[in-house]
Amino acid sequence: MASEITYAEVKFQNTSTAAVVKVPPETKKHERHPQKYPPWLPWLISLLLLLVCIALVTVLLEEGWTCCPKGWKRFQGSCYYLSGDAMSWAASEQNCTGMGSHLVVINSKAEQDFLSKEVKKPSRGENHYIGLSAQDMGQWHWVDQTPFNVSAAFWREGEPSNPDHEKCVVIHRTSGALNNWNHVQCNSHNRICEAAAVIV
């Protein structure tokens, strides 16, 4: 015998339909970090770096780097070689020429002061030839044909004394810092060569 299935509808009293609560989707809270610097600061730093770069390029293009050969001293736009050996004035000038320079021509008090300090260093000889000489006594000439200016000369006290046999000029190491030129015989002394500094 077949069983019958009976369906019934049951209703419960005092029941209510569950209220559906709509919850908005969860929003991420943006964390706010306090700024440690003003927002315009990176722009200012970038601008300053750009200006520094422009200034460096301008200086390098206008002036460039000034270089001197190894063992030479640089001052302003020139390079100076102070020798450790002694030779005659003519051989000294020839030696300087062979290095692409000439015996030093002193054009200013600043240059004279620089050279005077250099020759006073302990390892230097007593006298250093400069590029000033006289064919006839009292007629002083620079090796590069710069006119000799009596008011811009740095003679020791009592110099030049004009004896006929002293026609070359040296910076005397033990004299005062500024007035230390002495005219001497053109025999064996150290020398100072001068060349223009190389600009790269």
CSV table of C-alpha atoms in Angstrom, one decimal:
chain,number,residue,atom,x,y,z
A,1,MET,CA,0.0,0.0,0.0
A,2,ALA,CA,1.3,3.4,-0.9
A,3,SER,CA,1.8,6.0,1.7
A,4,GLU,CA,0.4,9.5,1.1
A,5,ILE,CA,2.3,12.6,1.8
A,6,THR,CA,0.3,15.5,3.1
A,7,TYR,CA,1.5,19.1,3.0
A,8,ALA,CA,0.2,21.6,5.4
A,9,GLU,CA,0.8,25.3,5.8
A,10,VAL,CA,1.6,26.3,9.3
A,11,LYS,CA,1.5,29.9,10.5
A,12,PHE,CA,2.9,31.1,13.7
A,13,GLN,CA,1.5,33.9,15.5
A,14,ASN,CA,3.5,36.7,17.2
A,15,THR,CA,6.3,36.3,14.8
A,16,SER,CA,7.6,39.1,12.7
A,17,THR,CA,9.7,39.1,9.7
A,18,ALA,CA,13.3,39.8,10.5
A,19,ALA,CA,14.2,43.3,9.8
A,20,VAL,CA,16.9,43.5,7.2
A,21,VAL,CA,19.5,46.1,8.2
A,22,LYS,CA,21.5,47.5,5.4
A,23,VAL,CA,25.0,48.2,6.4
A,24,PRO,CA,27.0,50.5,4.1
A,25,PRO,CA,30.1,49.0,2.7
A,26,GLU,CA,33.1,49.4,5.0
A,27,THR,CA,35.1,52.4,4.0
A,28,LYS,CA,38.8,52.5,4.6
A,29,LYS,CA,39.9,55.3,6.8
A,30,HIS,CA,42.7,57.3,5.3
A,31,GLU,CA,45.4,57.6,7.9
A,32,ARG,CA,46.7,61.1,8.0
A,33,HIS,CA,50.4,61.5,8.7
A,34,PRO,CA,51.5,64.9,9.8
A,35,GLN,CA,53.9,66.5,7.2
A,36,LYS,CA,57.3,67.1,8.6
A,37,TYR,CA,58.0,69.9,6.1
A,38,PRO,CA,56.0,72.4,4.1
A,39,PRO,CA,54.7,71.2,0.7
A,40,TRP,CA,56.7,73.9,-1.1
A,41,LEU,CA,60.1,72.8,0.3
A,42,PRO,CA,60.9,70.2,-2.3
A,43,TRP,CA,60.3,72.8,-5.0
A,44,LEU,CA,62.6,75.2,-3.3
A,45,ILE,CA,65.4,72.6,-2.9
A,46,SER,CA,65.1,71.7,-6.6
A,47,LEU,CA,65.3,75.4,-7.6
A,48,LEU,CA,68.4,76.0,-5.5
A,49,LEU,CA,70.1,72.9,-6.9
A,50,LEU,CA,69.3,74.1,-10.4
A,51,LEU,CA,70.8,77.5,-9.7
A,52,VAL,CA,74.0,76.0,-8.2
A,53,CYS,CA,74.4,73.8,-11.3
A,54,ILE,CA,73.9,76.9,-13.6
A,55,ALA,CA,76.5,78.9,-11.6
A,56,LEU,CA,79.0,76.1,-11.8
A,57,VAL,CA,78.6,75.6,-15.5
A,58,THR,CA,78.9,79.4,-16.0
A,59,VAL,CA,82.1,79.6,-14.0
A,60,LEU,CA,83.7,76.6,-15.7
A,61,LEU,CA,82.8,77.9,-19.2
A,62,GLU,CA,84.1,81.4,-18.5
A,63,GLU,CA,87.2,80.6,-16.4
A,64,GLY,CA,87.7,76.9,-16.5
A,65,TRP,CA,90.0,75.0,-14.2
A,66,THR,CA,93.5,76.5,-14.0
A,67,CYS,CA,96.3,73.9,-13.8
A,68,CYS,CA,100.0,74.0,-13.3
A,69,PRO,CA,102.6,71.3,-14.0
A,70,LYS,CA,103.6,69.0,-11.1
A,71,GLY,CA,106.1,70.7,-8.8
A,72,TRP,CA,105.0,74.3,-9.9
A,73,LYS,CA,103.2,76.7,-7.6
A,74,ARG,CA,100.1,78.5,-8.8
A,75,PHE,CA,99.3,82.1,-8.0
A,76,GLN,CA,96.5,84.0,-9.7
A,77,GLY,CA,96.9,83.2,-13.4
A,78,SER,CA,100.5,82.0,-13.4
A,79,CYS,CA,102.5,79.0,-12.5
A,80,TYR,CA,106.0,79.3,-10.8
A,81,TYR,CA,108.9,76.9,-10.7
A,82,LEU,CA,111.5,77.6,-8.0
A,83,SER,CA,114.6,75.6,-8.8
A,84,GLY,CA,116.6,73.5,-6.4
A,85,ASP,CA,119.8,73.8,-8.4
A,86,ALA,CA,122.0,76.8,-9.4
A,87,MET,CA,123.2,78.0,-12.8
A,88,SER,CA,124.1,81.2,-14.6
A,89,TRP,CA,121.5,83.8,-15.5
A,90,ALA,CA,121.7,82.9,-19.2
A,91,ALA,CA,121.5,79.2,-18.5
A,92,SER,CA,118.6,79.8,-16.1
A,93,GLU,CA,116.6,81.7,-18.8
A,94,GLN,CA,117.4,79.0,-21.3
A,95,ASN,CA,116.2,76.3,-18.8
A,96,CYS,CA,113.0,78.2,-18.2
A,97,THR,CA,112.4,78.6,-22.0
A,98,GLY,CA,112.9,74.8,-22.4
A,99,MET,CA,110.0,74.3,-20.0
A,100,GLY,CA,107.7,76.7,-22.0
A,101,SER,CA,108.2,79.6,-19.6
A,102,HIS,CA,110.6,82.4,-18.8
A,103,LEU,CA,112.4,83.9,-15.8
A,104,VAL,CA,109.7,85.5,-13.6
A,105,VAL,CA,108.5,89.0,-14.5
A,106,ILE,CA,107.0,90.6,-11.3
A,107,ASN,CA,104.1,92.9,-12.1
A,108,SER,CA,102.5,93.6,-8.7
A,109,LYS,CA,103.0,93.8,-5.0
A,110,ALA,CA,100.8,90.7,-4.5
A,111,GLU,CA,103.0,88.7,-6.8
A,112,GLN,CA,106.2,90.0,-5.1
A,113,ASP,CA,104.8,89.1,-1.7
A,114,PHE,CA,103.8,85.6,-2.9
A,115,LEU,CA,107.3,84.9,-4.3
A,116,SER,CA,109.1,86.3,-1.2
A,117,LYS,CA,107.2,83.9,1.0
A,118,GLU,CA,108.0,81.0,-1.3
A,119,VAL,CA,111.8,81.7,-1.4
A,120,LYS,CA,111.8,81.9,2.5
A,121,LYS,CA,110.9,78.3,2.8
A,122,PRO,CA,113.7,76.2,4.4
A,123,SER,CA,114.6,74.1,1.4
A,124,ARG,CA,115.2,77.2,-0.9
A,125,GLY,CA,118.6,78.6,-2.0
A,126,GLU,CA,119.8,82.0,-0.9
A,127,ASN,CA,119.3,83.8,-4.2
A,128,HIS,CA,116.7,83.2,-7.0
A,129,TYR,CA,117.1,84.9,-10.4
A,130,ILE,CA,114.2,86.9,-11.7
A,131,GLY,CA,113.8,88.0,-15.3
A,132,LEU,CA,115.3,91.5,-14.8
A,133,SER,CA,118.8,92.3,-16.1
A,134,ALA,CA,120.8,95.2,-17.5
A,135,GLN,CA,123.0,95.2,-20.7
A,136,ASP,CA,124.2,98.7,-19.7
A,137,MET,CA,124.3,99.6,-16.0
A,138,GLY,CA,121.1,101.1,-14.7
A,139,GLN,CA,119.2,100.2,-17.9
A,140,TRP,CA,117.0,97.5,-16.5
A,141,HIS,CA,114.9,95.3,-18.8
A,142,TRP,CA,112.5,92.4,-18.2
A,143,VAL,CA,112.9,89.3,-20.3
A,144,ASP,CA,109.4,89.6,-21.8
A,145,GLN,CA,109.9,93.3,-22.8
A,146,THR,CA,107.5,94.6,-20.1
A,147,PRO,CA,108.7,98.2,-19.4
A,148,PHE,CA,110.6,98.5,-16.2
A,149,ASN,CA,108.7,100.7,-13.7
A,150,VAL,CA,111.1,102.2,-11.1
A,151,SER,CA,108.2,102.9,-8.7
A,152,ALA,CA,107.1,99.3,-8.8
A,153,ALA,CA,110.5,97.8,-8.0
A,154,PHE,CA,111.3,96.0,-4.8
A,155,TRP,CA,115.0,96.7,-4.2
A,156,ARG,CA,116.8,96.0,-1.0
A,157,GLU,CA,118.0,99.1,0.9
A,158,GLY,CA,121.0,100.5,-0.9
A,159,GLU,CA,120.3,98.7,-4.1
A,160,PRO,CA,120.9,98.9,-7.0
A,161,SER,CA,124.4,100.1,-6.2
A,162,ASN,CA,125.3,99.9,-9.9
A,163,PRO,CA,128.8,98.3,-10.0
A,164,ASP,CA,129.6,97.4,-13.6
A,165,HIS,CA,130.0,93.7,-13.0
A,166,GLU,CA,126.5,93.1,-11.4
A,167,LYS,CA,124.0,93.1,-14.2
A,168,CYS,CA,121.5,90.4,-13.1
A,169,VAL,CA,118.8,90.6,-10.4
A,170,VAL,CA,117.8,88.0,-7.7
A,171,ILE,CA,115.3,87.8,-4.9
A,172,HIS,CA,117.5,87.6,-1.8
A,173,ARG,CA,116.1,85.0,0.6
A,174,THR,CA,117.2,86.5,3.9
A,175,SER,CA,116.1,90.1,3.1
A,176,GLY,CA,112.8,91.7,4.2
A,177,ALA,CA,109.6,90.1,3.0
A,178,LEU,CA,108.9,92.8,0.4
A,179,ASN,CA,112.0,94.7,-0.5
A,180,ASN,CA,114.5,91.9,-1.3
A,181,TRP,CA,115.8,92.5,-4.9
A,182,ASN,CA,119.5,92.5,-5.2
A,183,HIS,CA,121.6,92.9,-8.3
A,184,VAL,CA,124.4,90.4,-8.5
A,185,GLN,CA,127.0,88.9,-10.9
A,186,CYS,CA,125.3,86.7,-13.5
A,187,ASN,CA,127.0,83.5,-12.2
A,188,SER,CA,125.5,80.7,-10.3
A,189,HIS,CA,122.1,81.1,-8.5
A,190,ASN,CA,118.7,79.4,-8.3
A,191,ARG,CA,115.9,80.6,-10.5
A,192,ILE,CA,112.2,81.3,-10.6
A,193,CYS,CA,110.4,80.4,-13.9
A,194,GLU,CA,107.0,81.7,-14.7
A,195,ALA,CA,104.4,80.4,-17.2
A,196,ALA,CA,100.7,81.1,-17.8
A,197,ALA,CA,98.4,78.6,-16.0
A,198,VAL,CA,96.7,76.2,-18.3
A,199,ILE,CA,92.9,76.7,-18.4
A,200,VAL,CA,90.9,73.5,-19.1
